[in-house]
């Protein structure tokens, strides 16, 4: 053991730490399943941060433990420690390396934020993730009628100030109202109101979020999405659910005495099931629908 040169040891330790960190980054198991197109973006970023954290922890904790054992006070050793007055090269390295890590993570996080539509609330700004899902024709139309067109989409009418948006028309738009202590979901086109969120799988969903009283926060852990509902300020959340199933909707902003009970569920349906649910509720909630059906059919 003592015969091996220090450089070989350093190299071996470096490889082992890297391998453990890589493995830990991808297997941290800290998140629930991924159920939206946005979830992998968030998770990949988090896993990279976790990987770096594991590597740094192993290096720092490992060095401390190694030094405690290797350079412990031996019996009979009454001498002072080696007088050290710093090491410029070492200090330059351990300043530069974290600086590079922080800058890279900063750029990466902005990239993820952009891809999720963080710079496009209210239909402004670019957003390649969602644009790629839709036809170029649609995009062109949107760009041409950019300024206050009379046939403005729901997104533009709602005019969100904050959140995650997109420039194109979403497949499904739902108005979400947070209030003490419930979430109310309204489907404006069908005049349907529900206490749970129902959406089709693999379709872009636009949530137009409002708050009736205090600040709430709409959070679906499986989607990796969270957006505040702020009284007096419209927010939005644009996403695509990728897995049929039902997931918890949690209020993530302390909003009063029953905040902990402010939960509901989001049901991700197949398109057929979704259409069926919507139609059933449309009939149930709009008794004088015979006329409305005729109007819809004509459109
Ligand atoms: Cu709340």
Tab-separated table of N, CA, C and O in Angstrom, residues 283 286-292:
chain	number	residue	atom	x	y	z
A	283	UNK	N	-73.740	17.981	-19.673
A	283	UNK	CA	-75.164	17.708	-19.607
A	283	UNK	C	-75.694	17.892	-18.200
A	283	UNK	O	-76.711	18.522	-17.976
A	286	UNK	N	-75.608	21.678	-17.173
A	286	UNK	CA	-76.341	22.638	-17.996
A	286	UNK	C	-77.639	21.992	-18.476
A	286	UNK	O	-77.709	21.449	-19.570
A	287	UNK	N	-78.699	22.024	-17.621
A	287	UNK	CA	-79.946	21.297	-17.913
A	287	UNK	C	-80.589	21.709	-19.240
A	287	UNK	O	-81.152	20.881	-19.931
A	288	UNK	N	-80.480	22.988	-19.599
A	288	UNK	CA	-81.124	23.443	-20.839
A	288	UNK	C	-80.147	23.359	-21.998
A	288	UNK	O	-79.952	24.297	-22.750
A	289	UNK	N	-79.536	22.180	-22.129
A	289	UNK	CA	-78.423	22.051	-23.059
A	289	UNK	C	-78.868	21.731	-24.479
A	289	UNK	O	-78.110	21.876	-25.423
A	290	UNK	N	-80.125	21.321	-24.661
A	290	UNK	CA	-80.569	20.892	-25.992
A	290	UNK	C	-80.243	21.957	-27.034
A	290	UNK	O	-79.788	21.646	-28.126
A	291	UNK	N	-80.469	23.236	-26.658
A	291	UNK	CA	-80.152	24.321	-27.585
A	291	UNK	C	-78.662	24.462	-27.798
A	291	UNK	O	-78.194	24.602	-28.914
A	292	UNK	N	-77.907	24.378	-26.691
A	292	UNK	CA	-76.462	24.565	-26.744
A	292	UNK	C	-75.787	23.509	-27.614
A	292	UNK	O	-74.838	23.787	-28.329
